[in-house]
XYZ file of C-alpha atoms in Angstrom:
779
model
C 70.541 170.985 -1.535
C 69.909 169.354 -4.922
C 70.937 165.867 -5.830
C 71.330 165.474 -9.613
C 70.662 162.073 -11.187
C 70.963 161.061 -14.814
C 67.365 162.063 -15.430
C 65.748 164.816 -13.452
C 66.654 166.695 -10.313
C 65.437 165.699 -6.844
C 65.254 168.295 -4.060
C 66.202 167.066 -0.583
C 66.201 169.285 2.552
C 69.750 170.117 3.500
C 69.423 169.682 7.301
C 68.260 166.104 6.864
C 71.100 165.320 4.474
C 73.587 166.892 6.823
C 72.340 164.942 9.860
C 71.963 161.595 8.143
C 74.428 161.292 5.252
C 71.356 160.415 3.191
C 71.592 157.362 0.969
C 70.062 157.546 -2.487
C 69.905 154.832 -5.085
C 70.229 155.769 -8.745
C 67.627 153.670 -10.520
C 69.264 154.022 -13.920
C 72.648 152.543 -13.116
C 73.279 148.832 -13.574
C 74.184 147.244 -11.246
C 72.665 149.571 -8.626
C 75.175 151.456 -6.557
C 74.699 153.589 -3.455
C 75.670 157.195 -3.090
C 76.147 158.779 0.339
C 75.793 162.561 0.255
C 76.579 165.320 2.693
C 76.391 169.073 2.447
C 79.957 169.362 3.776
C 81.983 166.635 2.165
C 81.749 162.947 1.318
C 83.898 162.239 4.383
C 81.613 164.021 6.854
C 81.540 162.058 10.120
C 78.402 160.136 10.986
C 77.078 160.784 14.487
C 74.310 159.293 16.593
C 71.102 161.334 16.555
C 69.415 162.834 19.556
C 65.782 162.032 20.169
C 64.605 165.418 18.908
C 66.652 165.070 15.690
C 65.389 161.554 15.170
C 61.805 162.724 15.734
C 62.227 165.552 13.228
C 63.658 163.065 10.721
C 60.732 160.641 11.087
C 58.134 163.429 10.941
C 59.731 164.806 7.757
C 58.423 161.699 5.982
C 54.842 162.237 7.206
C 52.286 163.428 4.661
C 48.582 163.711 5.451
C 48.884 161.696 8.640
C 50.804 158.789 7.120
C 54.479 157.925 6.913
C 56.197 156.922 3.670
C 59.476 155.119 2.830
C 60.717 154.951 6.418
C 62.834 151.871 5.950
C 65.150 153.241 3.239
C 65.224 156.846 4.381
C 65.286 156.343 8.161
C 65.974 152.791 9.328
C 68.689 152.177 6.727
C 70.412 155.487 7.478
C 73.895 155.058 8.977
C 73.113 157.690 11.623
C 69.976 155.842 12.775
C 71.854 152.529 12.823
C 74.568 154.165 14.906
C 71.881 155.490 17.243
C 70.532 151.923 17.594
C 74.027 150.693 18.395
C 74.352 153.353 21.058
C 71.003 152.267 22.494
C 72.074 148.628 22.677
C 75.524 149.400 24.072
C 76.153 148.122 27.547
C 77.610 150.381 30.179
C 81.375 150.475 30.816
C 83.429 151.673 33.773
C 84.136 155.401 33.376
C 87.863 155.094 34.013
C 88.247 152.562 31.197
C 86.475 154.335 28.358
C 89.585 154.355 26.215
C 89.139 154.596 22.461
C 91.128 151.423 21.939
C 88.741 149.461 24.110
C 85.061 150.409 24.329
C 84.364 154.134 23.906
C 81.546 155.838 25.744
C 80.136 157.187 22.455
C 80.349 154.678 19.641
C 81.661 155.710 16.253
C 81.157 154.177 12.837
C 84.850 153.499 12.383
C 85.186 151.768 15.759
C 82.171 149.541 15.135
C 83.338 148.734 11.598
C 86.788 147.813 12.895
C 85.762 145.508 15.718
C 82.272 144.219 14.811
C 80.618 144.899 11.442
C 80.462 147.651 8.868
C 77.677 150.150 9.409
C 78.017 151.407 5.826
C 77.698 147.889 4.432
C 74.699 147.139 6.623
C 73.087 150.395 5.508
C 73.742 149.449 1.873
C 72.137 146.040 2.327
C 69.069 147.492 4.003
C 68.686 150.231 1.451
C 68.794 147.814 -1.498
C 66.683 145.246 0.361
C 69.498 142.667 0.221
C 69.639 142.040 3.956
C 69.335 138.304 4.764
C 67.534 137.810 8.062
C 67.974 134.033 8.224
C 71.729 134.210 7.934
C 71.840 136.527 10.961
C 70.067 134.027 13.222
C 71.611 131.236 15.259
C 69.667 128.119 16.162
C 70.629 126.735 19.593
C 69.474 123.118 19.887
C 67.700 121.976 22.995
C 69.743 120.311 25.692
C 66.983 117.753 26.302
C 65.584 115.093 24.024
C 62.502 116.314 22.248
C 62.915 119.865 23.487
C 62.437 122.972 21.408
C 65.401 124.823 19.980
C 65.995 128.544 20.525
C 66.574 131.034 17.711
C 68.646 134.063 18.690
C 69.652 136.997 16.429
C 73.246 138.124 16.102
C 74.424 141.617 16.970
C 73.885 142.961 13.444
C 70.254 141.844 13.378
C 69.715 143.210 16.873
C 70.849 146.613 15.617
C 68.292 146.467 12.793
C 65.539 145.400 15.202
C 66.495 148.202 17.615
C 66.434 150.762 14.789
C 62.906 149.630 13.853
C 61.869 149.779 17.496
C 63.142 153.356 17.858
C 61.207 154.468 14.764
C 58.026 152.719 15.926
C 58.413 154.306 19.367
C 58.548 157.803 17.890
C 55.512 157.146 15.716
C 53.232 155.287 18.093
C 54.204 156.186 21.663
C 52.159 159.383 21.798
C 49.238 157.719 20.047
C 48.643 154.991 22.632
C 45.890 155.408 25.194
C 46.705 156.464 28.763
C 46.022 153.052 30.348
C 48.527 151.247 28.098
C 51.703 150.435 29.988
C 54.857 148.556 29.174
C 57.260 149.150 26.297
C 56.705 152.926 26.605
C 58.738 155.812 27.925
C 58.116 156.310 31.673
C 55.111 153.979 31.543
C 56.224 150.869 33.407
C 54.910 148.596 36.132
C 55.193 151.074 38.988
C 53.386 153.734 36.954
C 50.458 151.320 36.482
C 50.446 150.453 40.163
C 50.487 154.116 41.105
C 47.434 154.681 38.877
C 45.573 151.793 40.556
C 46.352 153.104 44.043
C 45.613 156.809 43.428
C 42.936 156.973 40.710
C 40.642 153.967 41.065
C 37.651 154.786 43.315
C 35.179 152.343 44.874
C 35.952 149.186 42.859
C 33.311 146.508 43.281
C 34.044 143.873 40.605
C 37.042 143.122 38.430
C 38.549 140.470 36.184
C 41.742 139.766 34.279
C 41.793 138.419 30.716
C 43.581 135.095 30.300
C 44.490 133.611 26.944
C 44.323 129.934 26.059
C 47.593 128.346 27.111
C 50.483 130.295 25.703
C 49.047 131.627 22.474
C 51.860 132.334 20.067
C 51.609 134.758 17.217
C 51.044 132.745 14.057
C 50.811 133.804 10.451
C 47.302 135.239 10.723
C 48.273 137.389 13.699
C 51.406 138.574 11.903
C 49.364 139.453 8.821
C 46.894 141.389 10.901
C 49.720 143.187 12.699
C 51.204 144.144 9.339
C 47.828 145.434 8.179
C 47.599 147.582 11.347
C 51.084 148.915 10.758
C 50.280 149.528 7.105
C 47.395 151.794 8.053
C 49.921 154.276 9.415
C 53.114 153.443 7.559
C 53.168 153.023 3.803
C 56.351 151.030 3.331
C 56.332 147.611 1.664
C 59.987 146.936 2.470
C 59.407 147.502 6.176
C 56.352 145.231 6.175
C 58.330 142.545 4.352
C 61.179 142.786 6.862
C 58.682 142.403 9.742
C 57.241 139.254 8.187
C 60.713 137.812 7.652
C 61.637 138.515 11.275
C 58.624 136.528 12.465
C 59.222 133.735 9.981
C 62.822 133.303 11.127
C 61.625 133.410 14.782
C 64.027 136.261 15.522
C 60.913 137.915 16.950
C 58.373 135.869 18.886
C 55.296 136.985 20.777
C 53.672 134.545 23.168
C 50.525 135.921 24.795
C 49.828 134.539 28.218
C 53.404 133.343 28.508
C 56.112 134.529 30.882
C 58.726 135.924 28.513
C 57.391 139.464 28.108
C 59.093 142.226 30.078
C 61.362 139.886 32.029
C 64.664 140.232 30.184
C 64.798 136.598 29.102
C 66.980 135.597 26.098
C 63.929 134.293 24.252
C 62.362 137.744 24.369
C 62.906 140.439 21.761
C 63.098 144.152 22.582
C 60.711 144.955 19.723
C 57.975 142.638 21.046
C 56.642 145.125 23.618
C 55.848 147.936 21.212
C 54.426 145.446 18.660
C 52.001 144.171 21.307
C 50.950 147.756 22.035
C 50.416 148.368 18.320
C 48.379 145.176 17.975
C 46.184 146.022 20.999
C 45.843 149.738 20.175
C 42.496 149.262 18.404
C 41.193 147.271 21.379
C 42.396 149.963 23.751
C 40.563 152.677 21.818
C 37.346 150.655 21.886
C 37.634 150.332 25.661
C 38.416 154.065 25.915
C 35.256 154.946 23.972
C 33.235 152.532 26.145
C 34.569 154.242 29.268
C 33.664 157.690 27.938
C 30.152 156.555 27.023
C 29.607 155.060 30.469
C 30.891 158.138 32.305
C 28.835 160.428 30.035
C 25.602 158.591 31.002
C 26.178 159.259 34.701
C 24.018 161.881 36.380
C 25.529 165.345 36.687
C 25.170 167.401 39.858
C 26.171 170.955 40.594
C 28.140 171.883 43.683
C 25.929 171.664 46.754
C 23.030 170.043 44.903
C 23.333 166.840 46.915
C 23.016 168.607 50.254
C 19.638 167.656 51.787
C 17.707 169.265 54.656
C 18.369 166.226 56.806
C 22.173 166.082 56.785
C 25.167 165.568 54.520
C 24.576 161.807 54.448
C 23.983 161.634 50.689
C 26.936 160.169 48.805
C 26.714 159.638 45.064
C 28.795 156.847 43.563
C 28.810 157.121 39.746
C 29.223 154.118 37.506
C 32.789 153.940 36.248
C 34.980 151.580 34.240
C 38.729 151.393 34.801
C 41.182 149.555 32.549
C 44.887 148.823 32.872
C 46.884 146.916 30.270
C 50.544 146.004 30.731
C 51.606 144.304 27.487
C 49.400 141.179 27.357
C 48.043 141.477 30.939
C 44.608 143.161 30.962
C 42.734 144.202 34.104
C 39.186 145.532 33.967
C 37.577 147.179 37.021
C 34.032 148.478 37.520
C 32.224 150.327 40.267
C 28.838 148.987 39.193
C 26.815 145.832 39.614
C 27.885 142.319 38.799
C 25.462 142.146 35.851
C 27.080 145.258 34.370
C 30.510 143.673 34.852
C 29.351 140.467 33.152
C 28.178 142.455 30.122
C 31.540 144.255 30.107
C 33.408 140.930 30.189
C 31.356 139.616 27.294
C 32.060 142.736 25.278
C 35.780 142.610 26.026
C 35.976 138.936 25.115
C 34.118 139.605 21.866
C 36.491 142.405 20.906
C 39.537 140.220 21.520
C 38.186 137.191 19.699
C 36.603 138.897 16.712
C 38.772 141.955 16.133
C 42.130 140.597 17.231
C 41.494 136.896 16.523
C 42.754 135.833 19.962
C 41.487 132.899 21.968
C 40.362 133.918 25.463
C 40.345 131.291 28.196
C 36.842 131.778 29.488
C 37.394 129.382 32.370
C 40.179 131.539 33.835
C 38.655 134.839 32.809
C 36.238 135.057 35.698
C 34.785 137.956 37.687
C 35.959 138.424 41.252
C 34.589 140.529 44.053
C 36.985 143.403 44.659
C 36.371 143.405 48.397
C 36.320 139.697 49.282
C 38.758 138.184 46.767
C 42.324 138.989 45.785
C 43.327 139.172 42.151
C 46.814 138.749 40.697
C 48.126 141.417 38.353
C 51.686 142.341 37.372
C 53.003 139.741 39.812
C 51.234 141.435 42.729
C 47.978 140.886 44.608
C 45.206 143.478 44.526
C 42.225 143.865 46.815
C 39.727 146.631 47.564
C 39.854 147.683 51.211
C 38.737 150.528 53.425
C 41.039 153.540 53.755
C 41.531 152.742 57.437
C 43.151 149.409 56.424
C 45.830 151.243 54.449
C 46.219 153.992 57.029
C 45.103 152.469 60.331
C 44.540 154.584 63.439
C 47.275 154.230 66.021
C 46.630 151.740 68.830
C 46.333 152.750 72.489
C 49.836 151.491 73.086
C 51.161 153.651 70.248
C 49.272 156.657 71.569
C 50.727 156.172 75.036
C 54.197 155.837 73.544
C 53.671 159.048 71.532
C 52.514 160.995 74.599
C 55.501 159.668 76.525
C 57.758 160.848 73.715
C 56.177 164.309 73.793
C 56.671 164.558 77.547
C 60.307 163.516 77.220
C 60.700 166.086 74.467
C 59.335 168.830 76.706
C 61.723 167.796 79.503
C 64.667 167.852 77.104
C 63.616 171.302 75.822
C 63.359 172.584 79.397
C 66.822 171.214 80.201
C 68.248 172.824 77.081
C 66.640 176.152 77.989
C 67.997 176.062 81.527
C 71.451 175.091 80.245
C 71.330 177.934 77.749
C 70.397 180.450 80.417
C 73.097 179.141 82.718
C 75.737 179.338 79.983
C 74.661 182.842 79.042
C 74.858 183.962 82.642
C 78.387 182.531 83.014
C 79.495 184.097 79.762
C 78.004 187.464 80.690
C 79.713 187.442 84.088
C 83.033 186.563 82.451
C 82.626 189.435 80.003
C 81.781 191.936 82.746
C 84.686 190.727 84.921
C 87.068 191.000 82.015
C 85.889 194.488 81.108
C 86.089 195.624 84.733
C 89.695 194.375 85.070
C 90.761 196.048 81.873
C 89.247 199.343 82.933
C 91.028 199.238 86.307
C 94.437 198.474 84.805
C 94.357 200.957 81.939
C 92.622 204.073 80.795
C 90.624 202.248 78.201
C 90.629 199.541 75.541
C 92.942 199.721 72.599
C 91.897 197.492 69.702
C 92.648 197.540 66.032
C 88.940 197.053 65.401
C 85.757 197.914 67.272
C 83.544 195.177 68.625
C 81.033 197.257 70.587
C 78.303 196.827 67.961
C 78.788 193.083 67.752
C 78.660 192.719 71.567
C 75.559 194.922 71.746
C 73.915 192.809 69.061
C 74.678 189.578 70.899
C 73.328 190.870 74.232
C 70.303 192.402 72.505
C 69.506 189.074 70.833
C 69.831 187.223 74.142
C 67.609 189.759 75.858
C 64.922 189.575 73.181
C 64.873 185.791 73.322
C 64.512 185.784 77.105
C 61.751 188.394 77.046
C 59.842 186.647 74.277
C 60.078 183.322 76.078
C 58.939 184.872 79.360
C 56.050 186.787 77.759
C 54.814 183.703 75.889
C 54.664 181.498 78.994
C 52.004 181.222 81.675
C 54.048 179.756 84.528
C 54.017 180.600 88.265
C 56.889 183.028 87.975
C 54.878 185.247 85.693
C 51.923 185.100 88.078
C 54.177 186.181 90.920
C 55.660 189.123 89.012
C 52.210 190.275 87.971
C 50.903 190.148 91.564
C 53.859 192.019 92.991
C 53.819 194.809 90.427
C 50.086 195.355 90.794
C 50.114 195.089 94.611
C 49.368 198.186 96.773
C 47.380 200.035 94.186
C 46.884 203.096 96.394
C 46.978 205.467 93.423
C 43.694 204.044 92.243
C 41.859 206.194 94.797
C 40.513 209.326 93.184
C 41.300 211.575 96.184
C 44.989 210.691 96.063
C 45.132 210.995 92.292
C 43.708 214.516 92.479
C 46.473 215.627 94.889
C 49.387 214.303 92.818
C 50.936 215.863 89.723
C 49.306 214.915 86.474
C 52.581 213.632 84.965
C 53.049 211.193 87.865
C 49.510 209.868 87.514
C 49.864 209.415 83.744
C 53.188 207.654 84.177
C 51.636 205.355 86.785
C 48.669 204.555 84.565
C 50.962 203.856 81.658
C 53.083 201.585 83.870
C 49.995 199.675 85.022
C 48.816 199.343 81.435
C 52.175 197.924 80.280
C 52.320 195.526 83.247
C 48.850 194.262 82.456
C 49.707 194.061 78.792
C 52.912 192.070 79.044
C 52.658 190.256 82.381
C 49.004 189.371 82.702
C 49.027 185.549 82.497
C 45.312 185.308 81.782
C 45.760 186.268 78.139
C 48.522 183.732 77.601
C 46.488 181.119 79.412
C 43.447 181.859 77.216
C 45.619 181.654 74.123
C 46.976 178.267 75.145
C 43.482 177.029 75.963
C 42.226 178.298 72.598
C 45.024 176.550 70.799
C 44.294 173.330 72.710
C 40.579 173.585 71.937
C 41.282 174.207 68.246
C 43.540 171.145 68.105
C 40.803 169.020 69.680
C 38.228 170.270 67.187
C 40.523 169.542 64.271
C 41.128 166.039 65.608
C 37.350 165.478 65.915
C 36.833 166.711 62.345
C 39.574 164.431 61.080
C 38.031 161.505 62.900
C 34.626 162.313 61.424
C 36.015 162.613 57.914
C 37.959 159.376 58.369
C 34.859 157.595 59.610
C 32.716 158.842 56.731
C 35.391 157.945 54.239
C 35.581 154.440 55.682
C 31.842 154.059 55.219
C 31.662 155.457 51.700
C 35.010 154.817 49.962
C 37.029 151.861 48.825
C 40.620 151.965 47.608
C 43.052 149.359 46.270
C 45.657 147.691 48.426
C 48.661 146.230 46.585
C 50.439 143.340 48.286
C 53.489 141.319 47.334
C 52.628 137.639 46.817
C 54.369 136.371 49.925
C 53.356 132.757 49.325
C 54.926 132.883 45.899
C 58.067 134.579 47.261
C 58.387 131.960 49.986
C 57.987 129.202 47.403
C 60.643 130.820 45.196
C 62.991 131.143 48.175
C 62.443 127.509 49.014
C 62.643 126.223 45.441
C 65.924 128.017 44.629
C 67.380 126.773 47.895
C 67.715 129.881 50.066
C 65.924 128.027 52.906
C 65.425 124.464 53.984
C 62.139 122.664 54.527
C 61.800 124.386 57.930
C 62.156 127.861 56.447
C 65.642 128.558 57.795
C 68.510 129.908 55.670
C 70.801 127.313 54.115
C 73.853 127.409 51.779
C 73.564 126.831 48.029
C 76.201 124.355 46.932
C 75.978 125.331 43.234
C 77.382 128.752 44.069
C 80.497 127.521 45.861
C 82.689 127.344 42.701
C 82.189 131.128 42.290
C 84.505 133.763 43.714
C 83.488 135.258 47.051
C 82.670 138.634 45.508
C 80.568 136.952 42.779
C 78.587 135.036 45.385
C 77.812 138.255 47.255
C 76.911 140.073 44.023
C 74.582 137.257 42.985
C 72.650 137.494 46.211
C 72.794 141.300 46.165
C 71.371 141.455 42.638
C 68.362 139.340 43.555
C 67.793 141.150 46.847
C 68.006 144.652 45.409
C 65.672 143.861 42.525
C 63.111 142.290 44.827
C 63.238 145.436 46.946
C 62.926 147.639 43.848
C 60.080 145.605 42.403
C 57.909 145.290 45.510
C 58.633 148.702 47.078
C 55.139 149.882 46.094
C 53.426 147.104 48.068
C 51.618 147.529 51.366
C 53.331 144.507 52.937
C 56.798 145.672 51.838
C 58.082 144.994 55.351
C 57.686 141.258 54.787
C 59.752 141.450 51.602
C 62.383 143.358 53.546
C 62.461 140.547 56.092
C 62.973 137.927 53.385
C 65.864 139.891 51.877
C 67.587 141.030 55.038
C 67.254 137.652 56.814
C 66.847 134.722 54.428
C 68.997 135.962 51.549
C 71.616 137.625 53.774
C 72.201 134.607 55.992
C 71.995 132.169 53.067
C 74.853 134.152 51.522
C 76.813 134.036 54.800
C 76.244 130.294 55.117
C 77.304 129.735 51.500
C 80.577 131.604 52.100
C 81.116 129.687 55.342
C 80.535 126.343 53.623
C 82.846 127.268 50.780
C 85.733 128.055 53.175
C 84.761 125.238 55.597
C 84.252 127.645 58.481
C 81.418 128.428 60.856
C 78.754 131.072 60.460
C 80.210 133.241 63.223
C 83.667 133.139 61.583
C 82.132 134.221 58.274
C 80.262 137.078 59.993
C 83.445 138.236 61.713
C 85.298 138.215 58.377
C 82.600 139.677 56.090
C 80.383 141.374 58.733
C 76.611 141.210 58.515
C 76.714 143.825 55.750
C 78.820 141.417 53.644
C 81.695 143.769 53.060
C 84.557 142.505 50.929
C 87.892 144.029 49.967
C 89.058 144.297 46.382
C 92.601 143.801 45.091
C 93.592 147.295 46.208
C 92.366 146.688 49.739
C 89.340 148.979 49.348
C 86.158 147.659 50.969
C 83.184 147.155 48.646
C 79.601 146.948 49.739
C 77.153 145.295 47.326
C 74.436 143.728 49.516
C 72.020 146.301 50.983
C 72.729 146.980 54.644
C 70.074 146.487 57.316
C 69.817 150.248 57.867
C 69.452 150.845 54.141
C 66.699 148.235 53.878
C 64.765 149.843 56.734
C 64.775 153.225 54.958
C 63.464 151.825 51.684
C 59.923 152.618 50.558
C 57.852 153.866 47.625
C 59.428 157.324 47.472
C 61.041 156.918 44.082
C 59.117 154.512 41.861
C 60.519 153.522 38.486
C 60.212 150.671 36.055
C 62.218 147.969 37.849
C 64.641 145.581 36.211
C 63.360 141.996 35.863
C 64.531 139.618 38.571
C 63.648 136.214 37.157
C 66.787 135.723 35.039
C 69.443 135.757 37.795
C 66.984 134.084 40.161
C 66.955 130.906 38.069
C 70.494 130.964 36.620
C 74.063 130.954 37.876
C 77.207 131.532 35.841
C 80.047 129.300 37.024
C 83.603 130.261 36.086
C 85.538 127.666 34.145
C 89.224 126.995 34.638
C 90.341 126.303 31.081
C 93.298 127.047 28.828
C 91.093 128.397 26.057
C 92.351 131.417 24.086
C 90.864 134.719 25.161
C 87.504 135.471 23.559
C 85.785 138.790 23.054
C 83.218 139.723 25.694
C 79.677 138.695 24.769
C 78.122 141.941 26.064
C 76.897 144.277 23.349
C 79.719 146.272 21.780
C 82.316 145.301 24.384
C 85.690 144.680 22.771
C 87.563 143.539 25.847
C 89.636 140.397 25.576
C 90.388 139.843 29.276
C 87.386 137.556 29.492
C 86.555 134.453 31.435
C 84.351 131.658 30.151
C 81.279 131.016 32.317
C 78.934 128.055 32.141
C 75.231 128.722 32.618
C 73.574 126.448 35.167
C 69.797 126.633 35.339
C 68.685 126.318 38.959
C 65.283 125.154 37.773
C 66.948 121.878 36.673
C 68.627 121.351 40.076
C 65.804 122.279 42.408
C 64.482 119.621 44.716
C 61.056 121.250 44.609
C 60.325 121.651 40.923
C 56.633 122.502 40.786
C 54.923 123.162 37.502
C 52.780 125.898 38.937
C 55.730 127.514 40.641
C 57.817 127.442 37.478
C 54.930 128.884 35.522
C 54.626 131.831 37.937
C 58.344 132.588 38.259
C 59.284 132.104 34.622
C 62.079 129.961 33.206
C 65.141 130.488 31.075
C 64.932 128.568 27.811
C 66.202 125.033 28.327
C 68.496 125.163 25.277
C 70.866 127.474 27.216
C 71.511 124.916 29.928
C 75.232 124.165 30.311
C 76.140 126.590 27.520
C 79.337 128.680 27.934
C 79.583 132.408 27.392
C 82.679 134.678 27.699
C 82.298 137.812 29.783
C 84.750 140.444 31.008
C 85.080 141.128 34.764
C 83.054 144.316 34.571
C 80.039 142.848 32.758
C 79.923 139.647 34.826
C 79.734 141.930 37.830
C 76.977 143.954 36.180
C 75.089 140.737 35.411
C 75.271 139.466 38.968
C 74.153 142.865 40.335
C 71.132 142.899 38.049
C 72.237 145.815 35.866
C 72.711 143.531 32.896
C 70.045 141.144 31.592
C 70.132 138.290 29.133
C 68.898 140.654 26.415
C 72.196 142.572 26.724
C 74.235 139.514 25.779
C 75.010 138.337 22.269
C 74.285 134.578 22.441
C 75.819 134.020 19.019
C 79.159 134.369 20.900
C 78.655 131.109 22.805
C 81.812 129.110 23.259
C 82.102 125.331 22.895
C 84.096 123.967 25.810
C 84.642 120.268 26.244
């Protein structure tokens, strides 16, 4: 397709124009106006792009390994903005996806009607007239001297999401393998799986800590823009990035607790920007790893086998690295001196190349075997394989043998019952056939069943014979003795006097008897199988012993002390560790109370399911949280715990308006079955853990739901109460480890529809999915 301007002709690929409704500015018109083109018609509908189409679009602007004019041609495209809207859109109930409310697939007309104009936003971005500061809302602090919070509105969030999508396509495949967080299918559980399965014989390790909570300042932003400019040649995009940081719509705080937790003070673009900023550091560490592994001695297969024994075990020097956003873990299998040199080199790279201040007091080397280290909110320690997979105790072995004996008895009872039933059924069939033959001259059926009956009896007979031949019991011994008894035809004189056919038949009979009924062969086979099983068990024991002496692996534990402190600080338990009611939750509806507890419990189970001590987390959820919820419901209705259990049951079942029972809290049986079978990047748990939304009874006019792109008006105003302000055990260290919601949101009111408040309580909706510019002022 050709686009004709006043001077010259510009050639543009037709597929791109068709997919994007490409925007082109005519530089010779005054004032500038925007022209939207399509190969079909000017009214061609704009649709959200698939990932493959978006990738093809971005790569079409790549020349000689660099990308040009991405902001105007990609980010500002209405199709890309619509794709960003679709990415930000919250989920809706399937039965209520009506076009008049909130459609499943967003359209440009629907967004322009209810929220803002996609075409106008595209025009502002294309002509670089977009005002970032006007799209930000400053929420003052609720305390004297506190810091205010800057939150972007929905329009700015769409622009930020569009930039994030473009950056993801450009950079995601270019990051190193040990970079996790903010990437597709590269979350916390993926990093933990790598530590558990790939790290061998760790001896020393350390985590990098930054001074305080180092916030990105102007020099870091300038360096980040320089790094982006090496790959993307787009001055408008770089200028927009700087304006986003200046307006504090985007903020990066290294060493803080706002990254990857779903807090309102966190931006969705921050994760990939951190990965871009640390990409040079990651590649330096990758080259250092390759150099170290290259210097290790190389041995061919069997070269380490000595004349003495197989007691030679070679442990090469290796470096392992894992980085999840701003958390860096370095592991070595060498000496402490080597690890100290590695720490100095890592610190130098961070301070000189990235201009970051490393806290050298907290960045210390720990022994992997004798000290635990905290990483990703979990505790790591190097242990022997037998610690992770211990041998069964004598009591467990006795119980297993008892179970096997009981199993054999049950199998014998089933076999005898089967034989008895077959015998009864066979006798009934024979009796029935005999009676029919006596009363008539034969059977008269519309269909023949002789073949089916023969097949059934043949199958029964084969099963009985196979079972008898495969056994070595006394009955078989007895049959073998009787059939071989009185072997008078073994005398040669008698054999010579008998017909040859009789002698051959007798010999063949003896051969078949010895072949099928001789119990010695079956006995030898059973003994051989038993001996082989014992040898395999001895070999497994030897391999397990050698592995215990020569191998170390990583055990991942949930920080139970921290969990217990969190449970006590929020108020799930009293000072004696017993469940107690939470009075702040009593103004909520019964179903909201259950959903609040269920959201926290399920996300704890999802987050710590990869831990070795997952059973202890299960106990906290299924006992402390469950009974705290029951006691809260009992205190709300001024009843006893037993009455609440009788009404809601231990599974906390509750009926909706239609009388249908709903189950939100995980049942005890469901908790027992949970494990690390399906690991995924879990949702953050800290937001609902430290916040409750209390429903207000007010006569305010209906507001629009604050969830992204939800147009429902049947909303209820909720006030945010921060539990961190009401806790009787507010500890600075505890708050620093759990993470806190920004204090400016305390007592603020937000309208939410019934569906999205339910999603928020259940943990399927985070603070990043809420438009905080929709806050309501309620007296």
